[in-house]
């Protein structure tokens, strides 16, 4: 056994060194894996943060574009034109109603004046007719004077 003893010692020493090397390598790999995991966590956090920032910027840009488009299309909005048309129509209708009322009042006054004038003329005509009738009845008739007409 004495011949195997240095060989066994060398094998034990080699096994111990190999185990130490394997443990060191395992520790180094564990450290690298841990570092990679932290980096992965940082990358995920960074990616989530950038995604949130992108969503916020996109939403803000969408609002700005919406306002710009709205102001561009406001000139084509029919509600303002309809409101303006309705206002002008109501003003025109009010003016027309006032004009018709004035014309109606004038026509009524003229008709009243014409009626008064016609009434006066008919009274005058009746008066003249009465007067002529009275004149005819008051004048002597030709048969009373002895003159006959044939």
Tab-separated table of N, CA and C in Angstrom:
chain	number	residue	atom	x	y	z
A	1	UNK	N	0.777	-1.147	0.000
A	1	UNK	CA	0.000	0.000	0.000
A	1	UNK	C	0.850	1.254	0.000
A	2	UNK	N	1.953	1.093	0.398
A	2	UNK	CA	2.840	2.240	0.419
A	2	UNK	C	3.105	2.743	-0.988
A	3	UNK	N	2.984	1.895	-1.911
A	3	UNK	CA	3.173	2.364	-3.268
A	3	UNK	C	1.927	3.120	-3.760
A	4	UNK	N	0.824	2.757	-3.190
A	4	UNK	CA	-0.401	3.450	-3.600
A	4	UNK	C	-0.665	4.716	-2.783
A	5	UNK	N	-0.034	4.867	-1.728
A	5	UNK	CA	-0.281	5.984	-0.835
A	5	UNK	C	0.005	7.336	-1.500
A	6	UNK	N	1.150	7.530	-2.151
A	6	UNK	CA	1.326	8.835	-2.802
A	6	UNK	C	0.309	9.030	-3.921
A	7	UNK	N	-0.062	7.969	-4.526
A	7	UNK	CA	-1.055	8.082	-5.599
A	7	UNK	C	-2.419	8.457	-5.023
A	8	UNK	N	-2.772	7.904	-3.910
A	8	UNK	CA	-4.040	8.197	-3.246
A	8	UNK	C	-4.037	9.628	-2.725
A	9	UNK	N	-2.947	10.055	-2.216
A	9	UNK	CA	-2.834	11.424	-1.720
A	9	UNK	C	-2.991	12.395	-2.884
A	10	UNK	N	-2.357	12.087	-3.950
A	10	UNK	CA	-2.470	12.950	-5.134
A	10	UNK	C	-3.891	12.955	-5.655
A	11	UNK	N	-4.561	11.803	-5.606
A	11	UNK	CA	-5.954	11.731	-6.084
A	11	UNK	C	-6.859	12.539	-5.162
A	12	UNK	N	-6.602	12.404	-3.806
A	12	UNK	CA	-7.404	13.188	-2.868
A	12	UNK	C	-7.184	14.676	-3.059
A	13	UNK	N	-5.967	15.056	-3.228
A	13	UNK	CA	-5.614	16.462	-3.431
A	13	UNK	C	-6.251	16.969	-4.726
A	14	UNK	N	-6.203	16.200	-5.761
A	14	UNK	CA	-6.804	16.579	-7.055
A	14	UNK	C	-8.319	16.698	-6.945
A	15	UNK	N	-8.927	15.765	-6.186
A	15	UNK	CA	-10.379	15.800	-6.002
A	15	UNK	C	-10.783	17.049	-5.218
A	16	UNK	N	-9.969	17.366	-4.149
A	16	UNK	CA	-10.261	18.550	-3.354
A	16	UNK	C	-10.134	19.801	-4.197
A	17	UNK	N	-9.088	19.886	-5.007
A	17	UNK	CA	-8.879	21.060	-5.860
A	17	UNK	C	-9.978	21.156	-6.916
A	18	UNK	N	-10.363	20.016	-7.443
A	18	UNK	CA	-11.440	20.006	-8.455
A	18	UNK	C	-12.756	20.447	-7.834
A	19	UNK	N	-13.014	19.987	-6.591
A	19	UNK	CA	-14.236	20.390	-5.902
A	19	UNK	C	-14.206	21.879	-5.619
A	20	UNK	N	-13.063	22.389	-5.149
A	20	UNK	CA	-12.933	23.823	-4.887
A	20	UNK	C	-13.149	24.621	-6.167
A	21	UNK	N	-12.537	24.165	-7.248
A	21	UNK	CA	-12.676	24.850	-8.539
A	21	UNK	C	-14.134	24.811	-8.997
A	22	UNK	N	-14.771	23.648	-8.806
A	22	UNK	CA	-16.177	23.512	-9.205
A	22	UNK	C	-17.060	24.438	-8.367
A	23	UNK	N	-16.780	24.532	-7.037
A	23	UNK	CA	-17.562	25.422	-6.173
A	23	UNK	C	-17.354	26.897	-6.556
A	24	UNK	N	-16.093	27.230	-6.861
A	24	UNK	CA	-15.803	28.604	-7.293
A	24	UNK	C	-16.539	28.925	-8.587
A	25	UNK	N	-16.476	27.967	-9.516
A	25	UNK	CA	-17.160	28.169	-10.806
A	25	UNK	C	-18.666	28.274	-10.594
A	26	UNK	N	-19.189	27.445	-9.699
A	26	UNK	CA	-20.615	27.470	-9.407
A	26	UNK	C	-20.998	28.817	-8.771
A	27	UNK	N	-20.176	29.307	-7.858
A	27	UNK	CA	-20.416	30.596	-7.208
A	27	UNK	C	-20.342	31.728	-8.238
A	28	UNK	N	-19.328	31.623	-9.137
A	28	UNK	CA	-19.188	32.641	-10.183
A	28	UNK	C	-20.392	32.632	-11.107
A	29	UNK	N	-20.855	31.439	-11.507
A	29	UNK	CA	-22.026	31.332	-12.380
A	29	UNK	C	-23.294	31.828	-11.670
A	30	UNK	N	-23.402	31.525	-10.363
A	30	UNK	CA	-24.551	32.002	-9.591
A	30	UNK	C	-24.527	33.528	-9.518
A	31	UNK	N	-23.307	34.086	-9.321
A	31	UNK	CA	-23.170	35.539	-9.270
A	31	UNK	C	-23.550	36.164	-10.614
A	32	UNK	N	-23.094	35.540	-11.706
A	32	UNK	CA	-23.440	36.034	-13.045
A	32	UNK	C	-24.948	35.923	-13.298
A	33	UNK	N	-25.534	34.804	-12.866
A	33	UNK	CA	-26.973	34.617	-13.058
A	33	UNK	C	-27.747	35.668	-12.264
A	34	UNK	N	-27.268	35.942	-11.032
A	34	UNK	CA	-27.924	36.942	-10.214
A	34	UNK	C	-27.818	38.328	-10.853
A	35	UNK	N	-26.625	38.641	-11.383
A	35	UNK	CA	-26.400	39.919	-12.056
A	35	UNK	C	-27.291	40.018	-13.301
A	36	UNK	N	-27.372	38.918	-14.056
A	36	UNK	CA	-28.238	38.908	-15.247
A	36	UNK	C	-29.702	39.103	-14.859
A	37	UNK	N	-30.117	38.476	-13.765
A	37	UNK	CA	-31.495	38.620	-13.301
A	37	UNK	C	-31.793	40.079	-12.934
A	38	UNK	N	-30.818	40.718	-12.242
A	38	UNK	CA	-30.998	42.136	-11.909
A	38	UNK	C	-31.068	42.983	-13.166
A	39	UNK	N	-30.228	42.679	-14.133
A	39	UNK	CA	-30.229	43.418	-15.388
A	39	UNK	C	-31.557	43.204	-16.119
A	40	UNK	N	-32.041	41.963	-16.078
A	40	UNK	CA	-33.316	41.656	-16.721
A	40	UNK	C	-34.438	42.445	-16.040
A	41	UNK	N	-34.399	42.495	-14.686
A	41	UNK	CA	-35.402	43.256	-13.945
A	41	UNK	C	-35.337	44.736	-14.325
A	42	UNK	N	-34.089	45.253	-14.435
A	42	UNK	CA	-33.925	46.650	-14.824
A	42	UNK	C	-34.455	46.888	-16.230
A	43	UNK	N	-34.150	45.940	-17.128
A	43	UNK	CA	-34.621	46.087	-18.506
A	43	UNK	C	-36.144	46.055	-18.571
A	44	UNK	N	-36.762	45.151	-17.787
A	44	UNK	CA	-38.228	45.074	-17.772
A	44	UNK	C	-38.802	46.379	-17.215
A	45	UNK	N	-38.214	46.863	-16.128
A	45	UNK	CA	-38.664	48.136	-15.545
A	45	UNK	C	-38.502	49.285	-16.527
A	46	UNK	N	-37.357	49.291	-17.215
A	46	UNK	CA	-37.104	50.320	-18.213
A	46	UNK	C	-38.097	50.214	-19.361
A	47	UNK	N	-38.358	48.995	-19.804
A	47	UNK	CA	-39.296	48.789	-20.908
A	47	UNK	C	-40.712	49.223	-20.508
A	48	UNK	N	-41.129	48.867	-19.294
A	48	UNK	CA	-42.454	49.265	-18.806
A	48	UNK	C	-42.539	50.786	-18.693
A	49	UNK	N	-41.486	51.395	-18.168
A	49	UNK	CA	-41.449	52.861	-18.056
A	49	UNK	C	-41.524	53.539	-19.410
A	50	UNK	N	-40.746	53.033	-20.374
A	50	UNK	CA	-40.778	53.605	-21.717
A	50	UNK	C	-42.138	53.397	-22.379
A	51	UNK	N	-42.733	52.225	-22.142
A	51	UNK	CA	-44.062	51.962	-22.687
A	51	UNK	C	-45.083	52.944	-22.119
A	52	UNK	N	-45.038	53.172	-20.806
A	52	UNK	CA	-45.962	54.118	-20.169
A	52	UNK	C	-45.735	55.534	-20.708
A	53	UNK	N	-44.477	55.909	-20.865
A	53	UNK	CA	-44.173	57.235	-21.410
A	53	UNK	C	-44.672	57.349	-22.846
A	54	UNK	N	-44.498	56.296	-23.626
A	54	UNK	CA	-44.990	56.308	-25.009
A	54	UNK	C	-46.504	56.433	-25.085
A	55	UNK	N	-47.193	55.728	-24.188
A	55	UNK	CA	-48.660	55.816	-24.152
A	55	UNK	C	-49.084	57.246	-23.804
A	56	UNK	N	-48.410	57.843	-22.817
A	56	UNK	CA	-48.751	59.208	-22.416
A	56	UNK	C	-48.496	60.195	-23.550
A	57	UNK	N	-47.369	60.077	-24.212
A	57	UNK	CA	-47.048	60.969	-25.335
A	57	UNK	C	-48.033	60.755	-26.481
A	58	UNK	N	-48.380	59.504	-26.750
A	58	UNK	CA	-49.347	59.212	-27.814
A	58	UNK	C	-50.716	59.799	-27.515
A	59	UNK	N	-51.159	59.676	-26.264
A	59	UNK	CA	-52.455	60.242	-25.883
A	59	UNK	C	-52.445	61.758	-26.019
A	60	UNK	N	-51.366	62.393	-25.582
A	60	UNK	CA	-51.260	63.851	-25.703
A	60	UNK	C	-51.252	64.265	-27.171
A	61	UNK	N	-50.522	63.548	-27.988
A	61	UNK	CA	-50.481	63.862	-29.424
A	61	UNK	C	-51.854	63.669	-30.058
A	62	UNK	N	-52.577	62.645	-29.640
A	62	UNK	CA	-53.918	62.405	-30.181
A	62	UNK	C	-54.854	63.555	-29.812
A	63	UNK	N	-54.763	64.048	-28.586
A	63	UNK	CA	-55.602	65.185	-28.185
A	63	UNK	C	-55.272	66.436	-28.991
A	64	UNK	N	-53.980	66.683	-29.185
A	64	UNK	CA	-53.572	67.854	-29.970
A	64	UNK	C	-54.091	67.742	-31.406
A	65	UNK	N	-53.934	66.571	-32.003
A	65	UNK	CA	-54.412	66.374	-33.382
A	65	UNK	C	-55.924	66.518	-33.457
A	66	UNK	N	-56.623	66.029	-32.456
A	66	UNK	CA	-58.087	66.133	-32.442
A	66	UNK	C	-58.514	67.590	-32.400
A	67	UNK	N	-57.846	68.383	-31.561
A	67	UNK	CA	-58.169	69.815	-31.502
A	67	UNK	C	-57.863	70.507	-32.815
A	68	UNK	N	-56.740	70.158	-33.429
A	68	UNK	CA	-56.391	70.777	-34.713
A	68	UNK	C	-57.417	70.419	-35.785
A	69	UNK	N	-57.818	69.165	-35.821
A	69	UNK	CA	-58.806	68.749	-36.824
A	69	UNK	C	-60.155	69.410	-36.564
A	70	UNK	N	-60.520	69.537	-35.303
A	70	UNK	CA	-61.789	70.165	-34.964
A	70	UNK	C	-61.788	71.619	-35.442
A	71	UNK	N	-60.693	72.338	-35.205
A	71	UNK	CA	-60.648	73.731	-35.637
A	71	UNK	C	-60.637	73.815	-37.160
A	72	UNK	N	-60.063	72.830	-37.822
A	72	UNK	CA	-60.066	72.824	-39.288
A	72	UNK	C	-61.469	72.623	-39.817
A	73	UNK	N	-62.247	71.758	-39.194
A	73	UNK	CA	-63.586	71.431	-39.686
A	73	UNK	C	-64.670	72.349	-39.142
A	74	UNK	N	-64.330	73.262	-38.227
A	74	UNK	CA	-65.355	74.156	-37.677
A	74	UNK	C	-65.980	75.020	-38.754
A	75	UNK	N	-65.191	75.390	-39.777
A	75	UNK	CA	-65.756	76.223	-40.836
A	75	UNK	C	-66.794	75.466	-41.659
A	76	UNK	N	-66.764	74.148	-41.595
A	76	UNK	CA	-67.745	73.348	-42.317
A	76	UNK	C	-68.903	72.902	-41.426
A	77	UNK	N	-68.879	73.331	-40.158
A	77	UNK	CA	-69.914	72.936	-39.198
A	77	UNK	C	-71.229	73.613	-39.565
A	78	UNK	N	-72.249	72.843	-39.878
A	78	UNK	CA	-73.509	73.449	-40.312
A	78	UNK	C	-74.291	74.113	-39.187
A	79	UNK	N	-73.971	73.803	-37.940
A	79	UNK	CA	-74.763	74.364	-36.847
A	79	UNK	C	-74.613	75.881	-36.777
A	80	UNK	N	-73.412	76.400	-37.012
A	80	UNK	CA	-73.232	77.848	-36.985
A	80	UNK	C	-73.975	78.491	-38.143
A	81	UNK	N	-73.894	77.893	-39.313
A	81	UNK	CA	-74.593	78.440	-40.472
A	81	UNK	C	-76.094	78.397	-40.253
A	82	UNK	N	-76.571	77.308	-39.662
A	82	UNK	CA	-78.006	77.194	-39.386
A	82	UNK	C	-78.439	78.218	-38.353
A	83	UNK	N	-77.625	78.419	-37.328
A	83	UNK	CA	-77.963	79.426	-36.325
A	83	UNK	C	-78.029	80.812	-36.957
A	84	UNK	N	-77.045	81.122	-37.795
A	84	UNK	CA	-77.026	82.416	-38.470
A	84	UNK	C	-78.229	82.548	-39.387
A	85	UNK	N	-78.535	81.496	-40.144
A	85	UNK	CA	-79.685	81.541	-41.042
A	85	UNK	C	-80.979	81.699	-40.260
A	86	UNK	N	-81.093	81.001	-39.140
A	86	UNK	CA	-82.299	81.114	-38.316
A	86	UNK	C	-82.442	82.525	-37.757
A	87	UNK	N	-81.338	83.108	-37.317
A	87	UNK	CA	-81.392	84.470	-36.791
A	87	UNK	C	-81.801	85.452	-37.882
A	88	UNK	N	-81.192	85.326	-39.067
A	88	UNK	CA	-81.530	86.258	-40.148
A	88	UNK	C	-82.970	86.047	-40.606
A	89	UNK	N	-83.423	84.800	-40.619
A	89	UNK	CA	-84.804	84.516	-41.005
A	89	UNK	C	-85.774	85.114	-39.996
A	90	UNK	N	-85.466	84.973	-38.726
A	90	UNK	CA	-86.364	85.530	-37.712
A	90	UNK	C	-86.371	87.050	-37.789
A	91	UNK	N	-85.196	87.666	-38.048
A	91	UNK	CA	-85.166	89.126	-38.218
A	91	UNK	C	-85.994	89.535	-39.422
A	92	UNK	N	-85.854	88.791	-40.533
A	92	UNK	CA	-86.619	89.109	-41.744
A	92	UNK	C	-88.109	88.948	-41.488
A	93	UNK	N	-88.489	87.888	-40.788
A	93	UNK	CA	-89.902	87.678	-40.470
A	93	UNK	C	-90.439	88.793	-39.582
A	94	UNK	N	-89.636	89.234	-38.618
A	94	UNK	CA	-90.067	90.338	-37.762
A	94	UNK	C	-90.257	91.614	-38.576
A	95	UNK	N	-89.302	91.903	-39.472
A	95	UNK	CA	-89.424	93.096	-40.322
A	95	UNK	C	-90.660	92.998	-41.203
A	96	UNK	N	-90.872	91.810	-41.780
A	96	UNK	CA	-92.027	91.612	-42.652
A	96	UNK	C	-93.323	91.775	-41.870
A	97	UNK	N	-93.367	91.240	-40.670
A	97	UNK	CA	-94.565	91.368	-39.840
A	97	UNK	C	-94.828	92.829	-39.510
A	98	UNK	N	-93.762	93.572	-39.184
A	98	UNK	CA	-93.924	94.998	-38.902
A	98	UNK	C	-94.410	95.741	-40.136
A	99	UNK	N	-93.814	95.414	-41.293
A	99	UNK	CA	-94.222	96.073	-42.543
A	99	UNK	C	-95.674	95.754	-42.866
A	100	UNK	N	-96.064	94.484	-42.704
A	100	UNK	CA	-97.453	94.102	-42.974
A	100	UNK	C	-98.416	94.783	-42.007
A	101	UNK	N	-98.013	94.921	-40.771
A	101	UNK	CA	-98.865	95.589	-39.786
A	101	UNK	C	-99.055	97.055	-40.160
A	102	UNK	N	-97.940	97.706	-40.556
A	102	UNK	CA	-98.041	99.106	-40.980
A	102	UNK	C	-98.913	99.237	-42.220
A	103	UNK	N	-98.689	98.343	-43.204
A	103	UNK	CA	-99.485	98.392	-44.433
A	103	UNK	C	-100.955	98.127	-44.125
A	104	UNK	N	-101.221	97.215	-43.226
A	104	UNK	CA	-102.597	96.901	-42.834
A	104	UNK	C	-103.247	98.116	-42.171
A	105	UNK	N	-102.491	98.777	-41.295
A	105	UNK	CA	-103.019	99.980	-40.651
A	105	UNK	C	-103.312	101.062	-41.678
A	106	UNK	N	-102.371	101.260	-42.631
A	106	UNK	CA	-102.581	102.267	-43.680
A	106	UNK	C	-103.790	101.913	-44.527
A	107	UNK	N	-103.904	100.640	-44.901
A	107	UNK	CA	-105.038	100.221	-45.722
A	107	UNK	C	-106.349	100.423	-44.969
A	108	UNK	N	-106.350	100.123	-43.673
A	108	UNK	CA	-107.562	100.313	-42.869
A	108	UNK	C	-107.930	101.784	-42.810
A	109	UNK	N	-106.922	102.634	-42.633
A	109	UNK	CA	-107.192	104.072	-42.602
A	109	UNK	C	-107.742	104.546	-43.942
A	110	UNK	N	-107.127	104.075	-45.035
A	110	UNK	CA	-107.591	104.485	-46.370
A	110	UNK	C	-108.993	103.973	-46.633
A	111	UNK	N	-109.248	102.720	-46.237
A	111	UNK	CA	-110.592	102.160	-46.436
A	111	UNK	C	-111.611	102.929	-45.608
A	112	UNK	N	-111.228	103.298	-44.406
A	112	UNK	CA	-112.126	104.083	-43.560
A	112	UNK	C	-112.380	105.441	-44.204
A	113	UNK	N	-111.281	106.035	-44.690
A	113	UNK	CA	-111.429	107.328	-45.382
A	113	UNK	C	-112.280	107.183	-46.625
A	114	UNK	N	-112.040	106.107	-47.393
A	114	UNK	CA	-112.834	105.885	-48.609
A	114	UNK	C	-114.287	105.606	-48.244
A	115	UNK	N	-114.514	104.869	-47.183
A	115	UNK	CA	-115.875	104.594	-46.726
A	115	UNK	C	-116.563	105.873	-46.288
A	116	UNK	N	-115.809	106.689	-45.523
A	116	UNK	CA	-116.383	107.970	-45.096
A	116	UNK	C	-116.701	108.830	-46.309
A	117	UNK	N	-115.771	108.848	-47.276
A	117	UNK	CA	-115.972	109.644	-48.489
A	117	UNK	C	-117.165	109.111	-49.287
A	118	UNK	N	-117.228	107.773	-49.438
A	118	UNK	CA	-118.353	107.163	-50.161
A	118	UNK	C	-119.646	107.429	-49.422
A	119	UNK	N	-119.612	107.351	-48.103
A	119	UNK	CA	-120.808	107.644	-47.309
A	119	UNK	C	-121.228	109.085	-47.497
A	120	UNK	N	-120.235	109.957	-47.493
A	120	UNK	CA	-120.531	111.377	-47.704
A	120	UNK	C	-121.099	111.612	-49.088
A	121	UNK	N	-120.500	110.935	-50.095
A	121	UNK	CA	-120.982	111.098	-51.466
A	121	UNK	C	-122.401	110.548	-51.605
A	122	UNK	N	-122.680	109.410	-50.972
A	122	UNK	CA	-124.021	108.843	-51.072
A	122	UNK	C	-125.021	109.717	-50.330
A	123	UNK	N	-124.599	110.307	-49.206
A	123	UNK	CA	-125.477	111.233	-48.506
A	123	UNK	C	-125.753	112.461	-49.362
A	124	UNK	N	-124.668	112.941	-50.006
A	124	UNK	CA	-124.831	114.100	-50.894
A	124	UNK	C	-125.762	113.754	-52.055
A	125	UNK	N	-125.551	112.570	-52.638
A	125	UNK	CA	-126.397	112.153	-53.762
A	125	UNK	C	-127.848	112.011	-53.309
A	126	UNK	N	-128.033	111.424	-52.132
A	126	UNK	CA	-129.389	111.273	-51.604
A	126	UNK	C	-129.999	112.639	-51.345
A	127	UNK	N	-129.189	113.499	-50.814
A	127	UNK	CA	-129.654	114.868	-50.539
A	127	UNK	C	-130.054	115.559	-51.836
A	128	UNK	N	-129.227	115.408	-52.869
A	128	UNK	CA	-129.538	116.027	-54.164
A	128	UNK	C	-130.800	115.419	-54.760
A	129	UNK	N	-130.911	114.091	-54.615
A	129	UNK	CA	-132.101	113.424	-55.146
A	129	UNK	C	-133.344	113.920	-54.421
A	130	UNK	N	-133.275	114.043	-53.117
A	130	UNK	CA	-134.411	114.564	-52.349
A	130	UNK	C	-134.737	115.985	-52.769
A	131	UNK	N	-133.691	116.738	-52.925
A	131	UNK	CA	-133.883	118.141	-53.309
A	131	UNK	C	-134.532	118.243	-54.674
A	132	UNK	N	-134.068	117.425	-55.607
A	132	UNK	CA	-134.644	117.447	-56.961
A	132	UNK	C	-136.089	116.956	-56.920
A	133	UNK	N	-136.338	115.934	-56.086
A	133	UNK	CA	-137.698	115.425	-55.968
A	133	UNK	C	-138.613	116.493	-55.373
A	134	UNK	N	-138.113	117.188	-54.411
A	134	UNK	CA	-138.909	118.260	-53.816
A	134	UNK	C	-139.164	119.371	-54.829
A	135	UNK	N	-138.125	119.665	-55.591
A	135	UNK	CA	-138.276	120.707	-56.605
A	135	UNK	C	-139.319	120.292	-57.624
A	136	UNK	N	-139.299	119.053	-58.001
A	136	UNK	CA	-140.260	118.577	-59.002
A	136	UNK	C	-141.675	118.579	-58.442
A	137	UNK	N	-141.806	118.222	-57.215
A	137	UNK	CA	-143.153	118.208	-56.641
A	137	UNK	C	-143.646	119.592	-56.314
A	138	UNK	N	-142.767	120.494	-56.070
A	138	UNK	CA	-143.162	121.856	-55.762
A	138	UNK	C	-143.494	122.646	-57.030
A	139	UNK	N	-143.000	122.311	-58.145
A	139	UNK	CA	-143.252	123.073	-59.354
A	139	UNK	C	-144.628	122.711	-59.903
A	140	UNK	N	-145.298	123.646	-60.550
A	140	UNK	CA	-146.628	123.351	-61.076
A	140	UNK	C	-146.549	122.352	-62.208
A	141	UNK	N	-147.502	121.451	-62.236
A	141	UNK	CA	-147.493	120.463	-63.287
A	141	UNK	C	-148.113	121.059	-64.532
A	142	UNK	N	-147.760	120.615	-65.729
A	142	UNK	CA	-148.280	121.187	-66.954
A	142	UNK	C	-149.792	120.952	-67.099
A	143	UNK	N	-150.351	119.916	-66.500
A	143	UNK	CA	-151.782	119.687	-66.648
A	143	UNK	C	-152.578	120.668	-65.827
A	144	UNK	N	-152.052	121.185	-64.776
A	144	UNK	CA	-152.771	122.144	-63.937
A	144	UNK	C	-152.882	123.496	-64.642
A	145	UNK	N	-151.936	123.840	-65.415
A	145	UNK	CA	-151.940	125.140	-66.081
A	145	UNK	C	-152.755	125.115	-67.351
A	146	UNK	N	-153.280	124.043	-67.670
A	146	UNK	CA	-154.065	123.956	-68.863
A	146	UNK	C	-153.281	123.624	-70.086
A	147	UNK	N	-152.092	123.367	-69.951
A	147	UNK	CA	-151.277	123.024	-71.110
A	147	UNK	C	-151.067	121.534	-71.063
A	148	UNK	N	-151.390	120.928	-72.166
A	148	UNK	CA	-151.177	119.474	-72.215
A	148	UNK	C	-150.101	119.167	-73.182
A	149	UNK	N	-149.453	118.213	-72.870
A	149	UNK	CA	-148.399	117.779	-73.771
A	149	UNK	C	-148.872	116.557	-74.485
A	150	UNK	N	-148.658	116.512	-75.719
A	150	UNK	CA	-149.086	115.351	-76.466
A	150	UNK	C	-147.951	114.725	-77.189
